[in-house]
PDB file of C-alpha atoms in Angstrom:
ATOM      1  CA  MET A   1      64.604-169.359  98.396  1.00  0.00           C
ATOM      2  CA  LYS A   2      65.064-165.508  96.899  1.00  0.00           C
ATOM      3  CA  ILE A   3      66.887-165.159  93.788  1.00  0.00           C
ATOM      4  CA  PHE A   4      69.220-163.550  95.633  1.00  0.00           C
ATOM      5  CA  GLU A   5      70.457-166.650  97.706  1.00  0.00           C
ATOM      6  CA  TYR A   6      71.545-167.856  93.745  1.00  0.00           C
ATOM      7  CA  TYR A   7      74.212-165.248  93.244  1.00  0.00           C
ATOM      8  CA  ARG A   8      75.257-165.520  96.471  1.00  0.00           C
ATOM      9  CA  LYS A   9      76.188-169.884  96.037  1.00  0.00           C
ATOM     10  CA  ALA A  10      77.017-168.247  92.489  1.00  0.00           C
ATOM     11  CA  ILE A  11      79.895-165.661  93.754  1.00  0.00           C
ATOM     12  CA  ILE A  12      80.960-168.158  96.550  1.00  0.00           C
ATOM     13  CA  SER A  13      81.845-171.593  93.856  1.00  0.00           C
ATOM     14  CA  PHE A  14      83.108-168.804  91.348  1.00  0.00           C
ATOM     15  CA  SER A  15      85.127-166.552  93.668  1.00  0.00           C
ATOM     16  CA  SER A  16      87.409-169.343  94.471  1.00  0.00           C
ATOM     17  CA  MET A  17      88.070-170.707  91.675  1.00  0.00           C
ATOM     18  CA  LEU A  18      89.599-167.238  90.678  1.00  0.00           C
ATOM     19  CA  LEU A  19      91.337-167.193  93.748  1.00  0.00           C
ATOM     20  CA  VAL A  20      93.421-169.953  92.371  1.00  0.00           C
ATOM     21  CA  PHE A  21      94.369-167.732  89.130  1.00  0.00           C
ATOM     22  CA  LEU A  22      95.025-164.757  91.310  1.00  0.00           C
ATOM     23  CA  PHE A  23      97.155-166.671  93.435  1.00  0.00           C
ATOM     24  CA  SER A  24      99.100-167.834  90.166  1.00  0.00           C
ATOM     25  CA  PHE A  25      99.343-164.336  89.163  1.00  0.00           C
ATOM     26  CA  ILE A  26     101.519-163.106  92.431  1.00  0.00           C
ATOM     27  CA  ILE A  27     103.945-166.155  91.708  1.00  0.00           C
ATOM     28  CA  SER A  28     103.971-165.285  88.342  1.00  0.00           C
ATOM     29  CA  GLY A  29     104.642-161.211  89.004  1.00  0.00           C
ATOM     30  CA  LYS A  30     101.876-160.077  86.894  1.00  0.00           C
ATOM     31  CA  PHE A  31      99.775-158.932  89.726  1.00  0.00           C
ATOM     32  CA  ASN A  32      98.528-155.921  89.198  1.00  0.00           C
ATOM     33  CA  ILE A  33      95.827-153.642  90.553  1.00  0.00           C
ATOM     34  CA  ASN A  34      94.452-153.059  87.122  1.00  0.00           C
ATOM     35  CA  GLY A  35      94.142-157.357  87.107  1.00  0.00           C
ATOM     36  CA  ILE A  36      92.237-157.411  90.691  1.00  0.00           C
ATOM     37  CA  ILE A  37      89.895-154.687  89.459  1.00  0.00           C
ATOM     38  CA  ASN A  38      88.774-156.871  86.339  1.00  0.00           C
ATOM     39  CA  ILE A  39      89.057-160.265  88.075  1.00  0.00           C
ATOM     40  CA  THR A  40      86.493-158.387  91.083  1.00  0.00           C
ATOM     41  CA  TYR A  41      84.030-157.547  87.521  1.00  0.00           C
ATOM     42  CA  LEU A  42      84.594-160.815  86.665  1.00  0.00           C
ATOM     43  CA  ILE A  43      83.536-162.226  89.246  1.00  0.00           C
ATOM     44  CA  PHE A  44      80.059-160.292  89.288  1.00  0.00           C
ATOM     45  CA  GLY A  45      79.115-160.126  85.717  1.00  0.00           C
ATOM     46  CA  VAL A  46      79.980-164.267  85.712  1.00  0.00           C
ATOM     47  CA  SER A  47      78.099-164.466  88.863  1.00  0.00           C
ATOM     48  CA  ILE A  48      75.258-162.761  87.877  1.00  0.00           C
ATOM     49  CA  PHE A  49      74.552-164.454  85.150  1.00  0.00           C
ATOM     50  CA  LEU A  50      74.882-168.025  86.998  1.00  0.00           C
ATOM     51  CA  GLY A  51      72.973-166.810  89.199  1.00  0.00           C
ATOM     52  CA  THR A  52      70.229-165.870  86.780  1.00  0.00           C
ATOM     53  CA  LEU A  53      70.691-169.498  85.406  1.00  0.00           C
ATOM     54  CA  TYR A  54      70.705-171.299  88.838  1.00  0.00           C
ATOM     55  CA  TYR A  55      67.454-169.235  90.103  1.00  0.00           C
ATOM     56  CA  ILE A  56      65.784-170.709  86.655  1.00  0.00           C
ATOM     57  CA  TYR A  57      66.405-173.990  86.847  1.00  0.00           C
ATOM     58  CA  ASP A  58      65.577-174.470  90.592  1.00  0.00           C
ATOM     59  CA  ILE A  59      62.008-172.980  89.645  1.00  0.00           C
ATOM     60  CA  TYR A  60      61.068-174.673  86.688  1.00  0.00           C
ATOM     61  CA  PHE A  61      63.121-177.264  86.151  1.00  0.00           C
ATOM     62  CA  GLY A  62      64.024-177.988  89.577  1.00  0.00           C
ATOM     63  CA  PRO A  63      60.574-179.322  91.229  1.00  0.00           C
ATOM     64  CA  LYS A  64      60.205-181.716  88.142  1.00  0.00           C
ATOM     65  CA  LYS A  65      64.043-182.693  88.919  1.00  0.00           C
ATOM     66  CA  ARG A  66      63.360-183.563  92.131  1.00  0.00           C
ATOM     67  CA  VAL A  67      60.523-185.346  92.286  1.00  0.00           C
ATOM     68  CA  ASN A  68      61.569-187.448  89.240  1.00  0.00           C
ATOM     69  CA  GLU A  69      64.791-188.360  92.073  1.00  0.00           C
ATOM     70  CA  LEU A  70      62.524-189.819  94.812  1.00  0.00           C
ATOM     71  CA  LYS A  71      61.755-192.776  92.345  1.00  0.00           C
ATOM     72  CA  LYS A  72      64.785-193.744  92.626  1.00  0.00           C
ATOM     73  CA  TYR A  73      67.360-195.263  94.882  1.00  0.00           C
ATOM     74  CA  PRO A  74      68.269-194.470  98.306  1.00  0.00           C
ATOM     75  CA  PHE A  75      64.503-192.431  98.268  1.00  0.00           C
ATOM     76  CA  THR A  76      62.785-195.709  97.505  1.00  0.00           C
ATOM     77  CA  GLU A  77      64.158-197.454 100.411  1.00  0.00           C
ATOM     78  CA  LEU A  78      63.800-194.871 102.860  1.00  0.00           C
ATOM     79  CA  MET A  79      59.725-195.358 101.499  1.00  0.00           C
ATOM     80  CA  LYS A  80      59.935-199.080 102.449  1.00  0.00           C
ATOM     81  CA  ILE A  81      60.348-198.025 106.123  1.00  0.00           C
ATOM     82  CA  GLY A  82      57.268-195.705 106.201  1.00  0.00           C
ATOM     83  CA  PHE A  83      58.171-192.609 104.544  1.00  0.00           C
ATOM     84  CA  LYS A  84      55.781-190.701 102.298  1.00  0.00           C
ATOM     85  CA  HIS A  85      55.750-188.862  99.428  1.00  0.00           C
ATOM     86  CA  LYS A  86      54.760-185.303  99.393  1.00  0.00           C
ATOM     87  CA  LYS A  87      54.965-182.606  96.996  1.00  0.00           C
ATOM     88  CA  ASP A  88      58.770-182.931  95.844  1.00  0.00           C
ATOM     89  CA  TYR A  89      60.149-184.379  99.081  1.00  0.00           C
ATOM     90  CA  LEU A  90      59.006-187.282 101.546  1.00  0.00           C
ATOM     91  CA  ILE A  91      58.334-186.992 105.166  1.00  0.00           C
ATOM     92  CA  GLY A  92      58.098-189.616 107.628  1.00  0.00           C
ATOM     93  CA  LYS A  93      59.260-190.483 111.642  1.00  0.00           C
ATOM     94  CA  ILE A  94      63.274-191.462 112.881  1.00  0.00           C
ATOM     95  CA  ASN A  95      62.526-191.291 116.646  1.00  0.00           C
ATOM     96  CA  GLY A  96      59.521-190.012 116.925  1.00  0.00           C
ATOM     97  CA  PHE A  97      60.680-186.890 115.412  1.00  0.00           C
ATOM     98  CA  THR A  98      59.208-185.781 111.900  1.00  0.00           C
ATOM     99  CA  VAL A  99      61.924-185.689 109.322  1.00  0.00           C
ATOM    100  CA  ILE A 100      61.956-184.614 105.820  1.00  0.00           C
ATOM    101  CA  VAL A 101      64.496-186.276 103.075  1.00  0.00           C
ATOM    102  CA  GLY A 102      64.293-184.204 100.029  1.00  0.00           C
ATOM    103  CA  TYR A 103      66.724-184.322  96.652  1.00  0.00           C
ATOM    104  CA  ASN A 104      68.661-181.049  95.846  1.00  0.00           C
ATOM    105  CA  TRP A 105      70.480-180.685  92.744  1.00  0.00           C
ATOM    106  CA  ARG A 106      72.944-178.396  94.060  1.00  0.00           C
ATOM    107  CA  ASN A 107      74.155-177.424  97.395  1.00  0.00           C
ATOM    108  CA  GLU A 108      76.666-174.643  98.829  1.00  0.00           C
ATOM    109  CA  LYS A 109      79.124-176.766  97.440  1.00  0.00           C
ATOM    110  CA  GLY A 110      78.523-177.331  94.317  1.00  0.00           C
ATOM    111  CA  PHE A 111      76.956-180.828  94.348  1.00  0.00           C
ATOM    112  CA  PRO A 112      73.866-182.306  94.000  1.00  0.00           C
ATOM    113  CA  CYS A 113      72.638-184.037  97.179  1.00  0.00           C
ATOM    114  CA  VAL A 114      70.227-186.272  99.535  1.00  0.00           C
ATOM    115  CA  TYR A 115      69.417-183.580 102.849  1.00  0.00           C
ATOM    116  CA  GLY A 116      67.678-185.029 105.932  1.00  0.00           C
ATOM    117  CA  ILE A 117      65.568-182.020 108.166  1.00  0.00           C
ATOM    118  CA  ILE A 118      64.453-183.395 111.591  1.00  0.00           C
ATOM    119  CA  LEU A 119      62.013-180.727 113.124  1.00  0.00           C
ATOM    120  CA  PHE A 120      61.837-179.601 116.191  1.00  0.00           C
ATOM    121  CA  ASP A 121      60.341-177.068 118.816  1.00  0.00           C
ATOM    122  CA  PRO A 122      62.586-174.034 118.215  1.00  0.00           C
ATOM    123  CA  ARG A 123      60.866-173.078 122.009  1.00  0.00           C
ATOM    124  CA  ILE A 124      62.746-173.918 124.834  1.00  0.00           C
ATOM    125  CA  ASN A 125      61.483-173.123 128.463  1.00  0.00           C
ATOM    126  CA  GLY A 126      58.900-170.706 126.370  1.00  0.00           C
ATOM    127  CA  LYS A 127      61.350-168.801 125.024  1.00  0.00           C
ATOM    128  CA  HIS A 128      62.282-168.776 121.054  1.00  0.00           C
ATOM    129  CA  MET A 129      65.636-169.850 119.847  1.00  0.00           C
ATOM    130  CA  ASN A 130      67.793-166.923 118.715  1.00  0.00           C
ATOM    131  CA  ASN A 131      71.079-166.880 116.169  1.00  0.00           C
ATOM    132  CA  TYR A 132      72.743-166.691 119.507  1.00  0.00           C
ATOM    133  CA  ASP A 133      71.545-170.286 120.443  1.00  0.00           C
ATOM    134  CA  LEU A 134      71.662-171.690 116.951  1.00  0.00           C
ATOM    135  CA  ASN A 135      75.749-170.696 117.080  1.00  0.00           C
ATOM    136  CA  LYS A 136      76.136-171.947 120.209  1.00  0.00           C
ATOM    137  CA  LEU A 137      75.223-175.245 118.969  1.00  0.00           C
ATOM    138  CA  GLN A 138      76.600-175.260 115.633  1.00  0.00           C
ATOM    139  CA  ASN A 139      80.046-174.474 117.288  1.00  0.00           C
ATOM    140  CA  SER A 140      79.487-177.233 119.747  1.00  0.00           C
ATOM    141  CA  ILE A 141      79.462-179.887 116.854  1.00  0.00           C
ATOM    142  CA  LYS A 142      82.319-180.162 114.799  1.00  0.00           C
ATOM    143  CA  ASP A 143      79.852-181.738 111.938  1.00  0.00           C
ATOM    144  CA  GLU A 144      80.494-180.269 108.382  1.00  0.00           C
ATOM    145  CA  TYR A 145      77.363-182.206 107.398  1.00  0.00           C
ATOM    146  CA  ASN A 146      75.054-180.826 110.070  1.00  0.00           C
ATOM    147  CA  PHE A 147      73.533-177.729 109.842  1.00  0.00           C
ATOM    148  CA  TRP A 148      71.336-176.091 112.997  1.00  0.00           C
ATOM    149  CA  GLU A 149      68.972-173.775 111.333  1.00  0.00           C
ATOM    150  CA  TYR A 150      65.454-172.094 114.021  1.00  0.00           C
ATOM    151  CA  GLY A 151      63.688-175.346 114.418  1.00  0.00           C
ATOM    152  CA  ARG A 152      65.552-178.439 112.539  1.00  0.00           C
ATOM    153  CA  LEU A 153      68.656-179.716 111.756  1.00  0.00           C
ATOM    154  CA  LYS A 154      69.633-180.650 108.561  1.00  0.00           C
ATOM    155  CA  THR A 155      71.891-182.722 107.161  1.00  0.00           C
ATOM    156  CA  GLU A 156      73.557-183.684 103.701  1.00  0.00           C
ATOM    157  CA  TRP A 157      75.204-186.043 101.847  1.00  0.00           C
ATOM    158  CA  ASP A 158      76.968-185.762  98.560  1.00  0.00           C
ATOM    159  CA  PHE A 159      77.198-187.200  95.586  1.00  0.00           C
ATOM    160  CA  THR A 160      80.446-187.380  94.732  1.00  0.00           C
ATOM    161  CA  LYS A 161      81.343-190.815  93.225  1.00  0.00           C
ATOM    162  CA  GLU A 162      78.171-192.226  93.749  1.00  0.00           C
ATOM    163  CA  LYS A 163      74.596-192.084  95.905  1.00  0.00           C
ATOM    164  CA  PRO A 164      74.655-192.065  99.749  1.00  0.00           C
ATOM    165  CA  ASN A 165      73.733-195.525 100.920  1.00  0.00           C
ATOM    166  CA  HIS A 166      70.222-195.618 102.572  1.00  0.00           C
ATOM    167  CA  LYS A 167      71.560-197.138 105.527  1.00  0.00           C
ATOM    168  CA  SER A 168      74.200-194.474 106.492  1.00  0.00           C
ATOM    169  CA  ILE A 169      70.955-192.186 105.929  1.00  0.00           C
ATOM    170  CA  ILE A 170      68.667-194.006 108.483  1.00  0.00           C
ATOM    171  CA  THR A 171      71.444-194.119 110.560  1.00  0.00           C
ATOM    172  CA  LYS A 172      72.875-190.626 110.536  1.00  0.00           C
ATOM    173  CA  LEU A 173      69.401-189.342 111.195  1.00  0.00           C
ATOM    174  CA  LYS A 174      68.682-192.114 114.011  1.00  0.00           C
ATOM    175  CA  LYS A 175      72.046-190.316 115.638  1.00  0.00           C
ATOM    176  CA  ASN A 176      70.888-186.799 115.034  1.00  0.00           C
ATOM    177  CA  SER A 177      67.917-187.522 117.172  1.00  0.00           C
ATOM    178  CA  ASN A 178      69.145-188.645 119.634  1.00  0.00           C
ATOM    179  CA  LEU A 179      71.452-185.275 119.959  1.00  0.00           C
ATOM    180  CA  ILE A 180      67.826-183.260 120.113  1.00  0.00           C
ATOM    181  CA  LEU A 181      67.123-185.083 122.412  1.00  0.00           C
ATOM    182  CA  ASN A 182      70.319-184.457 123.849  1.00  0.00           C
ATOM    183  CA  LYS A 183      70.252-181.221 123.353  1.00  0.00           C
ATOM    184  CA  GLY A 184      66.822-180.706 125.626  1.00  0.00           C
ATOM    185  CA  MET A 185      65.253-180.115 122.685  1.00  0.00           C
ATOM    186  CA  ASN A 186      61.145-181.250 122.207  1.00  0.00           C
ATOM    187  CA  LYS A 187      59.184-183.099 119.099  1.00  0.00           C
ATOM    188  CA  ILE A 188      56.846-181.425 117.272  1.00  0.00           C
ATOM    189  CA  ASN A 189      54.393-182.214 114.499  1.00  0.00           C
ATOM    190  CA  PHE A 190      54.629-180.662 110.827  1.00  0.00           C
ATOM    191  CA  GLU A 191      51.576-178.664 110.927  1.00  0.00           C
ATOM    192  CA  ASN A 192      52.637-176.983 114.621  1.00  0.00           C
ATOM    193  CA  TRP A 193      56.069-176.444 112.829  1.00  0.00           C
ATOM    194  CA  LYS A 194      55.073-175.035 110.411  1.00  0.00           C
ATOM    195  CA  ASN A 195      52.753-172.309 112.354  1.00  0.00           C
ATOM    196  CA  GLU A 196      55.464-171.781 114.268  1.00  0.00           C
ATOM    197  CA  ILE A 197      57.886-170.801 111.453  1.00  0.00           C
ATOM    198  CA  GLU A 198      55.869-168.663 109.374  1.00  0.00           C
ATOM    199  CA  SER A 199      54.608-167.129 113.224  1.00  0.00           C
ATOM    200  CA  LYS A 200      58.152-166.269 113.714  1.00  0.00           C
ATOM    201  CA  TYR A 201      58.513-164.788 110.481  1.00  0.00           C
ATOM    202  CA  SER A 202      55.861-162.351 110.615  1.00  0.00           C
ATOM    203  CA  GLU A 203      56.613-161.738 113.674  1.00  0.00           C
ATOM    204  CA  SER A 204      60.197-160.559 112.423  1.00  0.00           C
ATOM    205  CA  LYS A 205      58.925-159.252 109.609  1.00  0.00           C
ATOM    206  CA  LYS A 206      57.318-156.680 112.212  1.00  0.00           C
ATOM    207  CA  THR A 207      59.868-156.278 113.735  1.00  0.00           C
ATOM    208  CA  ASN A 208      62.414-155.136 111.081  1.00  0.00           C
ATOM    209  CA  ALA A 209      59.326-152.642 109.499  1.00  0.00           C
ATOM    210  CA  ASN A 210      59.496-150.912 112.914  1.00  0.00           C
ATOM    211  CA  THR A 211      63.035-150.396 113.115  1.00  0.00           C
ATOM    212  CA  VAL A 212      63.253-148.835 109.330  1.00  0.00           C
TER     213      VAL A 212
END
């Protein structure tokens, strides 16, 4: 993940907290333009600081943290049903689909979580999926924990009070694999999926370079 993504996450999380203070200023009658300017500077300043900390933590300490978490529940239960340890994630099969499961120390909501990614062929009738296709899929499924991305369906389970139950993770992954099939997508193995993603990325870079 590029460093600007960490800044973006920091801005989102910190802005939500400052909105509470801003609202309290409005209610109390202390609201003024100078206050807005000062809050804006504060948001960007603190966000850059926090974003840098997140980036350093994720790059230098994150890999070890993720590997250590894989040695604990619920990942140990997934390994009992055939998931294998690879780098800082687990990889296995659910209903014939290649599935990647891992640990994220801080998701978009600011919580540690377990994530599950089901891979699928991002080509439908020989055509690559685009943002319109992905947005259509996202809007068709009212599930705030499912995220349709190019060639994969990602799901997260937050660690709010306790770690998610491994049975609920498996059940959800099975449900999502059936959902992918019902949407007309096909299975794909990890290597072919990786090659497809890299090919698409290279194609996008060339397209962007030609438009500059």
